[in-house]
Short mmCIF file of C-alpha atoms in Angstrom, two decimals:
data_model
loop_
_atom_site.label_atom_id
_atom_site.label_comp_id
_atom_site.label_asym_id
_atom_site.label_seq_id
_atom_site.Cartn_x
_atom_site.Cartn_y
_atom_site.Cartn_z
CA UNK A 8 89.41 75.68 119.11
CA UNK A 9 89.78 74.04 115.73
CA UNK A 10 88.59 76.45 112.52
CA UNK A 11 85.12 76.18 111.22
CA UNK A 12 85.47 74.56 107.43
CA UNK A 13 84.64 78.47 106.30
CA UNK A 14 87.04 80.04 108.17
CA UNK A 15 89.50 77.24 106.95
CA UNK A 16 88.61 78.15 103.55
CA UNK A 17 88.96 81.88 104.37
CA UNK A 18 92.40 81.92 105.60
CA UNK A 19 93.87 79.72 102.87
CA UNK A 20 92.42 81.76 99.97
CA UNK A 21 94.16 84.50 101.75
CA UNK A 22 97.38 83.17 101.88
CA UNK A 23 97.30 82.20 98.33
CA UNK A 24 96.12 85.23 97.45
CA UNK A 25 99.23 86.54 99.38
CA UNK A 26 101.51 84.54 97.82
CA UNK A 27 100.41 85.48 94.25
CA UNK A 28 101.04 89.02 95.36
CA UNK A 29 104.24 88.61 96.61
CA UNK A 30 105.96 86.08 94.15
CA UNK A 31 103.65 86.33 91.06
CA UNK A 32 102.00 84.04 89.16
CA UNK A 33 102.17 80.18 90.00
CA UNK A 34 101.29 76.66 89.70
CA UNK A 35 98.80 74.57 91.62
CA UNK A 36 101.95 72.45 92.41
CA UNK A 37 103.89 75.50 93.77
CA UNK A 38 101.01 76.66 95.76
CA UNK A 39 100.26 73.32 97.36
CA UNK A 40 104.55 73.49 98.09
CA UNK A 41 104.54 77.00 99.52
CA UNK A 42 101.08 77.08 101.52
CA UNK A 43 101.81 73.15 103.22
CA UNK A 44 98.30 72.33 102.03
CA UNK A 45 96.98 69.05 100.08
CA UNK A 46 96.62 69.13 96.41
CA UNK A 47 92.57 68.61 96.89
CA UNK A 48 92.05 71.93 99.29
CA UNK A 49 94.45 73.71 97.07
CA UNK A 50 92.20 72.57 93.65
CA UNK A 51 89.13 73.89 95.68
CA UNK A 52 91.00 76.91 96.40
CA UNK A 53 92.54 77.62 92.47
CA UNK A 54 88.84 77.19 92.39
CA UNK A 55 86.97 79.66 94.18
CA UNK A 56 89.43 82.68 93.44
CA UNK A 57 88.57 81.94 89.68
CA UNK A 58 84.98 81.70 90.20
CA UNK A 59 85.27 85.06 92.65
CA UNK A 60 87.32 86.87 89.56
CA UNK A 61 90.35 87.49 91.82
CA UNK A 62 92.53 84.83 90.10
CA UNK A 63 92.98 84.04 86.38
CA UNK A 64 95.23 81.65 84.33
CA UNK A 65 98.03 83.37 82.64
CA UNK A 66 99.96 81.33 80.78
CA UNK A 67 101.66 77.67 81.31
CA UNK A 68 105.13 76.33 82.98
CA UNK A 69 107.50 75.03 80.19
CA UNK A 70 106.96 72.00 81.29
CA UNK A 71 106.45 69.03 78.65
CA UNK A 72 103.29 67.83 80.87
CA UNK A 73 99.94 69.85 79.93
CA UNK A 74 97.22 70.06 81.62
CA UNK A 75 95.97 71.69 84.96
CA UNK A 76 99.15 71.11 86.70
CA UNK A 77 100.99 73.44 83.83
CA UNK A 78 98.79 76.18 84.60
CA UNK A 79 100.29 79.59 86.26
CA UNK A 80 97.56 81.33 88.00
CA UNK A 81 97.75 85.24 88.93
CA UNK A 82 95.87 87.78 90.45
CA UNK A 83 93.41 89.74 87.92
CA UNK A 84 95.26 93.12 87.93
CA UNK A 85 93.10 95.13 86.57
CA UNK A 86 90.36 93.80 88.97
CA UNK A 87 90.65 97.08 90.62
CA UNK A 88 92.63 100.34 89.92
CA UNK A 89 94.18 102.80 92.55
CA UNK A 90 95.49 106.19 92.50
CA UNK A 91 98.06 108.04 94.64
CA UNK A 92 99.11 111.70 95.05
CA UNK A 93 102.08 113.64 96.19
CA UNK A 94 100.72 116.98 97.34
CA UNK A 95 103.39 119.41 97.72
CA UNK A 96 103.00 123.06 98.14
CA UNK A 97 103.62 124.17 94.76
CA UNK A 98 102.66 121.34 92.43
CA UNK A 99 100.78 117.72 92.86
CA UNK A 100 102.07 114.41 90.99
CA UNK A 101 99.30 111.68 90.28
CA UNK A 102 99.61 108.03 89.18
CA UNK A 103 97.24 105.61 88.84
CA UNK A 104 98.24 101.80 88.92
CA UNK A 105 96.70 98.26 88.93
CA UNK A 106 95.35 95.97 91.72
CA UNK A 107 99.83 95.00 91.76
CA UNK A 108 101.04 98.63 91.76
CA UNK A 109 102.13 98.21 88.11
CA UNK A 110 101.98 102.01 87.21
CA UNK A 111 99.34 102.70 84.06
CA UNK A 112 99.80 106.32 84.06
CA UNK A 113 101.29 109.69 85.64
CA UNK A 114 101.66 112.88 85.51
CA UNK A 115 102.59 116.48 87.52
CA UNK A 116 101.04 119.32 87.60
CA UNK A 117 102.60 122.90 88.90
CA UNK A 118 100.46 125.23 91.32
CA UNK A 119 101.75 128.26 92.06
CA UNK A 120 101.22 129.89 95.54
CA UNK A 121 98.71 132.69 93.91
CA UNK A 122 96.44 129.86 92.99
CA UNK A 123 93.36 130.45 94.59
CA UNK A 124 92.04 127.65 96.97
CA UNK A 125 89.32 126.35 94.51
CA UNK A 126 91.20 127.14 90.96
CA UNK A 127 93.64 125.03 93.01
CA UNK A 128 91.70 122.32 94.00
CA UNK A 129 89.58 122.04 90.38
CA UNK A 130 93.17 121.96 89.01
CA UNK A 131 94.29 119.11 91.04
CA UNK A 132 91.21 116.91 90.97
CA UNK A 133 91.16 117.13 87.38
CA UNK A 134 94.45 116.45 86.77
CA UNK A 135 93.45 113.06 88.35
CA UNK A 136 90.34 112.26 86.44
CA UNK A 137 92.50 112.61 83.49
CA UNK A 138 95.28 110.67 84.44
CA UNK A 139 92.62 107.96 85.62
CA UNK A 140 90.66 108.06 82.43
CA UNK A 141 94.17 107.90 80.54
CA UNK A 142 94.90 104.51 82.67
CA UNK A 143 91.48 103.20 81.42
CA UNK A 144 90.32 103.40 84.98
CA UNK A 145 86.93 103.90 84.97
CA UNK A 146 86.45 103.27 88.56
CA UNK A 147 89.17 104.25 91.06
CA UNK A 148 88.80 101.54 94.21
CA UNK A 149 91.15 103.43 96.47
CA UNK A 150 92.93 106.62 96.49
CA UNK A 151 96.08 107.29 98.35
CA UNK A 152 97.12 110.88 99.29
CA UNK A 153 100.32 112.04 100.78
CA UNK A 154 100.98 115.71 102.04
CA UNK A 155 102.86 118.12 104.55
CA UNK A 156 101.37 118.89 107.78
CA UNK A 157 99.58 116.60 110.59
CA UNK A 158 97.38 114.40 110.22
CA UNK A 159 94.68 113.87 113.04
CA UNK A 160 95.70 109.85 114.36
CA UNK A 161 91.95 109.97 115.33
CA UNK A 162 89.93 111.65 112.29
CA UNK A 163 92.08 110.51 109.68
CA UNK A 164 91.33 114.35 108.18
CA UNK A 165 94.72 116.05 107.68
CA UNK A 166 95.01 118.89 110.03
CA UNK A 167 94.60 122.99 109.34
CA UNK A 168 97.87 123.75 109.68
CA UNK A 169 99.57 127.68 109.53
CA UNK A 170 102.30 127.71 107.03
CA UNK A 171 100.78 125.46 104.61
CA UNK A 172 98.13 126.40 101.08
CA UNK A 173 94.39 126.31 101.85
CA UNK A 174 94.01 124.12 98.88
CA UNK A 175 95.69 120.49 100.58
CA UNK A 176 93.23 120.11 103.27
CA UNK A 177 90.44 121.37 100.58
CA UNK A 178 91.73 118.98 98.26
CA UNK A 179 90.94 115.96 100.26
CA UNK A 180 87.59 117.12 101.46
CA UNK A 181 86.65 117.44 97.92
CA UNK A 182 88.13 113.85 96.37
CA UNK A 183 86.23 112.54 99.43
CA UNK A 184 82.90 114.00 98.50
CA UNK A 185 83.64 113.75 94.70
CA UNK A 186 85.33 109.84 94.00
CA UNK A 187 83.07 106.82 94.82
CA UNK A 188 86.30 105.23 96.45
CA UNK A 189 88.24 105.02 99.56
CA UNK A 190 90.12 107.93 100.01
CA UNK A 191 93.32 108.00 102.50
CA UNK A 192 95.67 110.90 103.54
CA UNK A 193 99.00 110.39 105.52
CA UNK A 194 102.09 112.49 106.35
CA UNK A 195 104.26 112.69 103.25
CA UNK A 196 107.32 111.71 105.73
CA UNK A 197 105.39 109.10 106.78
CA UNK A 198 104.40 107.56 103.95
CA UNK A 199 108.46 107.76 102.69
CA UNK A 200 109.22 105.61 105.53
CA UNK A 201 106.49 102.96 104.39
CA UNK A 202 107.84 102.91 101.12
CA UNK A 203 111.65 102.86 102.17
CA UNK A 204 110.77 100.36 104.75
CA UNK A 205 108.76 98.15 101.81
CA UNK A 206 111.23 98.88 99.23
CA UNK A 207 114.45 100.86 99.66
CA UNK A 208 117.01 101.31 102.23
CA UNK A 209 115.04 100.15 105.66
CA UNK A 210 113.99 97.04 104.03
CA UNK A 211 113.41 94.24 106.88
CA UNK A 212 113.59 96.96 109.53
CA UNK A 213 110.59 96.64 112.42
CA UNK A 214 112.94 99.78 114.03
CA UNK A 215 113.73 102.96 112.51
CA UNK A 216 113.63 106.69 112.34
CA UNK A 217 114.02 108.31 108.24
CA UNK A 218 114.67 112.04 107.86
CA UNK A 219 113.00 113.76 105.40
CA UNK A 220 115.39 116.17 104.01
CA UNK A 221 113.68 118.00 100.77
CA UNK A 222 112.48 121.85 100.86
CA UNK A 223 112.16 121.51 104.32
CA UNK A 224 112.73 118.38 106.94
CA UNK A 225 110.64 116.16 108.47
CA UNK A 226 110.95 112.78 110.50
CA UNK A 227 108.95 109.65 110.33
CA UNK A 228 109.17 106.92 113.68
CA UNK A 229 108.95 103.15 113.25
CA UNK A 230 108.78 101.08 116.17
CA UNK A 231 108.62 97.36 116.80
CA UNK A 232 106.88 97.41 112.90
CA UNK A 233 104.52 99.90 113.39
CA UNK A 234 104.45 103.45 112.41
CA UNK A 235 104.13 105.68 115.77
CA UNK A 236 102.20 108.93 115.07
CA UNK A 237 101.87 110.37 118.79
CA UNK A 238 99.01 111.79 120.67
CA UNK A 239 98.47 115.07 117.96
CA UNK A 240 99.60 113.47 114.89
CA UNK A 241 102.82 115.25 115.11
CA UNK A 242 105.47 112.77 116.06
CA UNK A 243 108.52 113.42 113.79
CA UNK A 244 108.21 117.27 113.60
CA UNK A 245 112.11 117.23 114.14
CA UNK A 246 112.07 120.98 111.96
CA UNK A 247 111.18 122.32 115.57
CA UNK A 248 113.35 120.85 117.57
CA UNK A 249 115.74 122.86 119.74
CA UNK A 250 119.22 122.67 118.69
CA UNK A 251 122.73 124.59 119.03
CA UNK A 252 124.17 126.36 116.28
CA UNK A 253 121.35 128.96 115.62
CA UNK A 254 120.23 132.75 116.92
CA UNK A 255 117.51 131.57 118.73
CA UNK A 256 114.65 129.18 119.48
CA UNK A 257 111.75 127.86 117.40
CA UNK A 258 108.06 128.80 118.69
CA UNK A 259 105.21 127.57 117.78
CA UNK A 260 104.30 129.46 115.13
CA UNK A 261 107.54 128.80 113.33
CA UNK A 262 110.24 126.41 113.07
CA UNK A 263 113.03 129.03 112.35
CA UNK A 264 115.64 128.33 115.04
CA UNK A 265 115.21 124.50 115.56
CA UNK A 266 116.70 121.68 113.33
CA UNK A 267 115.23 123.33 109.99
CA UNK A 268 117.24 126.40 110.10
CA UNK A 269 120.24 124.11 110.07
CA UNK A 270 119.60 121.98 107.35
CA UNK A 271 116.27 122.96 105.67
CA UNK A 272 116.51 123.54 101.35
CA UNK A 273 117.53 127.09 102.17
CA UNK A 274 120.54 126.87 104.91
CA UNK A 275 121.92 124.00 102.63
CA UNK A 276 121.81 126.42 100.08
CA UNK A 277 123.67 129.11 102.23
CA UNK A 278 126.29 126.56 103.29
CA UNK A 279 127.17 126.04 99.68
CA UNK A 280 127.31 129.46 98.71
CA UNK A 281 129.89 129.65 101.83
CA UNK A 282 132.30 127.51 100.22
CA UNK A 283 131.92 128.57 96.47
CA UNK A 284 129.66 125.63 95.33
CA UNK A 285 126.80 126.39 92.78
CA UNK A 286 124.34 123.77 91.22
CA UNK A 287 121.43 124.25 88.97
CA UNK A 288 118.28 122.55 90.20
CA UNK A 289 115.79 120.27 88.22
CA UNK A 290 112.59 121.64 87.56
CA UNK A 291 110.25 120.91 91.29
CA UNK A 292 113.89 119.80 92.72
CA UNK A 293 115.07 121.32 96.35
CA UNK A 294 118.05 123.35 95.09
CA UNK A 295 119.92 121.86 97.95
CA UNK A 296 119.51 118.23 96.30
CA UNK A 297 121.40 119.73 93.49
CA UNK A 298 124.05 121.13 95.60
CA UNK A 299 124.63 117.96 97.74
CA UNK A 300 124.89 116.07 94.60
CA UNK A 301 127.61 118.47 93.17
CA UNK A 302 129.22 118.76 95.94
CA UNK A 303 129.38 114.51 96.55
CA UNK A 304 130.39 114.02 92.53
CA UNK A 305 133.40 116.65 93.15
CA UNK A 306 134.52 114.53 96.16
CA UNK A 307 134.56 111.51 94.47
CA UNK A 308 136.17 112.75 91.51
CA UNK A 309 139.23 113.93 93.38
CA UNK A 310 139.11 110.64 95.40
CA UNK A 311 139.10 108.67 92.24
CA UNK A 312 142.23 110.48 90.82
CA UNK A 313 143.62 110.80 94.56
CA UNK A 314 144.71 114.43 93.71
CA UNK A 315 142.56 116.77 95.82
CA UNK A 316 142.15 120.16 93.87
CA UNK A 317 140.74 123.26 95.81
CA UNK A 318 137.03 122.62 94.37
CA UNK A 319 137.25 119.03 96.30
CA UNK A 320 138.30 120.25 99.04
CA UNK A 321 135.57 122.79 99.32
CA UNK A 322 132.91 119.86 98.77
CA UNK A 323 134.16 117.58 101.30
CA UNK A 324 134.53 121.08 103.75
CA UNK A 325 130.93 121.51 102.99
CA UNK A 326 130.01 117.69 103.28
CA UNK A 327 131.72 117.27 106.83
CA UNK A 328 129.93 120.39 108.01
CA UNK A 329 126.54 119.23 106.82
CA UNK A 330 127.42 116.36 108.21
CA UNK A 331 127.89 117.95 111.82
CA UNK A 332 124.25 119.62 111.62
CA UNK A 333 122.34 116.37 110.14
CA UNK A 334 124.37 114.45 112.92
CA UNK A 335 123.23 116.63 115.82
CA UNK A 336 119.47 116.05 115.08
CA UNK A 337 120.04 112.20 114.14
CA UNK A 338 121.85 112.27 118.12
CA UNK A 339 118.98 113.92 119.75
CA UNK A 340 116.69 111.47 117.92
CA UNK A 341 119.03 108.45 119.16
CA UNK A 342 119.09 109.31 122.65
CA UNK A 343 115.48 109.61 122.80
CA UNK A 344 114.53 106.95 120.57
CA UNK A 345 117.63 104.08 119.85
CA UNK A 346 116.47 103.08 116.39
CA UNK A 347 119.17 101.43 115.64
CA UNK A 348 118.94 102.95 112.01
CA UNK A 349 118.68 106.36 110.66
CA UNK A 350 117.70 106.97 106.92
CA UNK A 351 118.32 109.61 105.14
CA UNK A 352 116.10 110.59 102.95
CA UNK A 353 114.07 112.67 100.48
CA UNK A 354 115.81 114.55 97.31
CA UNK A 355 118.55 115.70 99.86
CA UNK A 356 119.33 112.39 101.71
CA UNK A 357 119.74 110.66 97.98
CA UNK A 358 121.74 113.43 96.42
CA UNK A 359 124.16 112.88 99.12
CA UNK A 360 123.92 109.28 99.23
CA UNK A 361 126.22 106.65 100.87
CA UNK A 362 128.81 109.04 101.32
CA UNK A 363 127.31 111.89 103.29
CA UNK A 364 125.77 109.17 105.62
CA UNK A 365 128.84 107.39 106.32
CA UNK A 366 129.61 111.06 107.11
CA UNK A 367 127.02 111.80 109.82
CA UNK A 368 127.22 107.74 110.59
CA UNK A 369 130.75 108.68 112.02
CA UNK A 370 130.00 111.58 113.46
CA UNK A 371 127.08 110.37 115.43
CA UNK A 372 128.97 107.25 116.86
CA UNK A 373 131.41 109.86 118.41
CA UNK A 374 128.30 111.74 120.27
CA UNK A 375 126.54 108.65 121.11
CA UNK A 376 127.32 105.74 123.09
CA UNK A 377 124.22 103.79 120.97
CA UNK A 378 125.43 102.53 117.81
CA UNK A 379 122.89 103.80 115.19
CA UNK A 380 123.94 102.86 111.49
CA UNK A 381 122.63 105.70 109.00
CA UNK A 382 121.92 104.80 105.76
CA UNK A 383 120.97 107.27 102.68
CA UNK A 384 117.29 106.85 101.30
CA UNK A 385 117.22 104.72 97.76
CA UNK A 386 113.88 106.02 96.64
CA UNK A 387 114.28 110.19 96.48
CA UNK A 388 111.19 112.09 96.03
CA UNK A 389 109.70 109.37 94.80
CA UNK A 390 109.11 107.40 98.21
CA UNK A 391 106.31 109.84 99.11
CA UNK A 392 104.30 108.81 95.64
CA UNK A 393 104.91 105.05 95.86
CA UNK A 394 104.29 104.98 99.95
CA UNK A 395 100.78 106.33 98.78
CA UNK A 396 100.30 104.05 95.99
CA UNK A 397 101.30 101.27 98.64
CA UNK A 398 98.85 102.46 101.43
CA UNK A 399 96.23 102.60 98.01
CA UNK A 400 96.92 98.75 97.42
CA UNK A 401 96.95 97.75 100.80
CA UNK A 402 93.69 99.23 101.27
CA UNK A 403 92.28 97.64 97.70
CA UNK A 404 93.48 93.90 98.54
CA UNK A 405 92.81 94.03 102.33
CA UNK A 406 88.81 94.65 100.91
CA UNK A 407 88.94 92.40 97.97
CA UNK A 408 90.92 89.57 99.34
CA UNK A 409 88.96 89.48 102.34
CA UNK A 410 86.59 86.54 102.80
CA UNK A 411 83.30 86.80 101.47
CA UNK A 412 80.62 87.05 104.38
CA UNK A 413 79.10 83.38 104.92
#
């Protein structure tokens, strides 16, 4: 069945809108080229996005013609403003973009852990007011919130969970009830795979699992191009997972004895102190990060100068053995899973960086008949901020570019 003239009109505003988005501002003649439509329906559509406020000329083509065909269009940025948040269990970091994701302000706030559960919250919802109000954003349009723990696939409410401060779930709760915009929460490790898969290292990937590896480890599933959160919300929880090399089993109260006792912040930081390496971590940094990275600029070093010195060798002792542990979690996840890529990321996964996954990359292709390439995350702790700013903008143009009701 052929599309009613409104529907018609609906879809192509939508792609153009699209397009804008994804290759910035543009002429009539390079919309009517990239969409396949006439130059009439694409006037009428130049058109209507004006009239709606969604589109705006900014600026001409250097072209020696003038007139309409000279024009570069773009979307109205500042049409709408979002917010995201990285809620972590001793501090929260804010920014606060544009209807693109162009960042307008930011900033991080410590909590410490005898922070009461409302001094806590006041703290962190006024640390975004500010930062919104700093941005010029008068009105936030969507607000995207990433944090530890599970969030209910159902609800959409992030989930009570033992282990974690009061003051998360609170936190949303009260933004919710407090902001007259959309307010989403997701999975930190989740929302690090969105932004990896967007922009870093699992770019054009419909199939993938990323490790978190930061203070503690997580896992994020992505199959077939969609995100796979399981029946509880608590697909990826790969810190509990059963594996040899420890005293004894995780229950479910605690996660000591599975995956995170090998290579959680902490038993990084014991493996270093094993073989003599010291670091000095960045203020809200995993001191393991800082380790890793030591550890991967001492290899190098020798490798550059092809003279291996007793510090060197240390580091790439310490390196292989990490890589053993990360490589027996990345196997179970294979032979349950077949990705086909495994990313490693978070502050840890970066620090060690192409190195320490061609490490567990070569180590898991001799446990594993599937070949799974690894690759190290390109975004850091960063990816859990800018997944949430994504997931913000998704939400603000999926409302605002949708077709107005007939």
């Amino acid at each position: 069945m052929a599309a009613s003239p409104s529907t018609a009109r609906a879809i192509n505003d939508r792609l153009a809108l699209r397009l804008l988005q994804q290759e910035g501002p543009l002429t009539a003649g390079q919309l009517k080229t990239l969409t396949g439509l006439s130059r009439p329906t694409v006037a009428d559509l130049v058109e209507r996005l004006q009239g709606s406020g969604l589109v705006e000329v900014v600026g001409e083509t250097g072209d020696r013609r003038r007139g309409p065909n000279a024009r570069l269009y773009g979307i109205v940025a500042d049409r709408a403003h979002l917010a995201a948040l990285d809620v972590r269990t001793h501090s929260v970091s804010v920014v606060v973009a544009d209807l693109l994701g162009a960042t307008l302000a930011e900033a991080v706030l410590p909590i410490g852990s005898d922070t009461a559960t409302e001094a806590a919250v006041e703290r962190a919802a006024a640390l975004l007011e500010r930062t919104a109000e700093e941005a010029g954003a008068v009105r936030l349009h969507s607000v995207g919130i990433g944090a530890p723990g599970l969030v209910d696939p159902v609800t959409g409410e992030l989930r009570d969970t033992t282990g974690l401060p009061a003051w998360h779930r609170r936190l949303v709760a009260a933004l919710q009830e407090r902001l007259p915009a959309t307010v989403l929460v997701e999975n930190e490790t989740n929302l690090a795979a969105l932004a990896e898969q967007r922009l870093g290292a699992a770019r054009g990937q419909d199939t993938f699992v990323l490790l978190w590896l930061g203070h503690g480890v997580g896992a994020a599933v992505v199959l077939d191009g969609k995100l796979r959160r399981g029946a509880s919300g608590g697909a990826g929880e790969i810190g509990f997972l059963p594996v040899p090399g420890t005293s004894r089993l995780p229950s479910a109260l605690g996660c000591e004895g599975g995956f995170h006792t090998l290579v959680g912040s902490a038993a990084i930081g014991e493996l270093a102190g094993e073989y003599g390496i010291s670091a000095v971590a960045a203020p809200q940094e995993p001191p393991a990060a800082a380790l890793v990275r030591a550890a991967v600029e001492t290899a190098d070093a020798a490798g550059e100068r092809d003279a291996p010195t007793p510090g060197s060798k240390a580091a790439d002792a310490f390196l292989g053995v990490l890589a053993d542990r990360l490589a027996i979690g990345a196997a179970a996840v294979g032979a349950v899973l077949d990705p086909g890529r495994i990313v490693l990321a978070g502050e840890v996964g970066h620090a060690g960086g192409a190195g320490l996954a061609a490490r567990v990359e070569e180590r898991l292709a001799a446990m594993s008949p599937l070949r799974t390439e690894v690759r190290a995350g390109t975004l850091g702790g960063t990816a859990v901020l800018r997944g949430a700013l994504l997931t913000a903008r998704d939400a603000a143009q999926d409302d605002l570019f949708a077709p107005e009701p007939s």
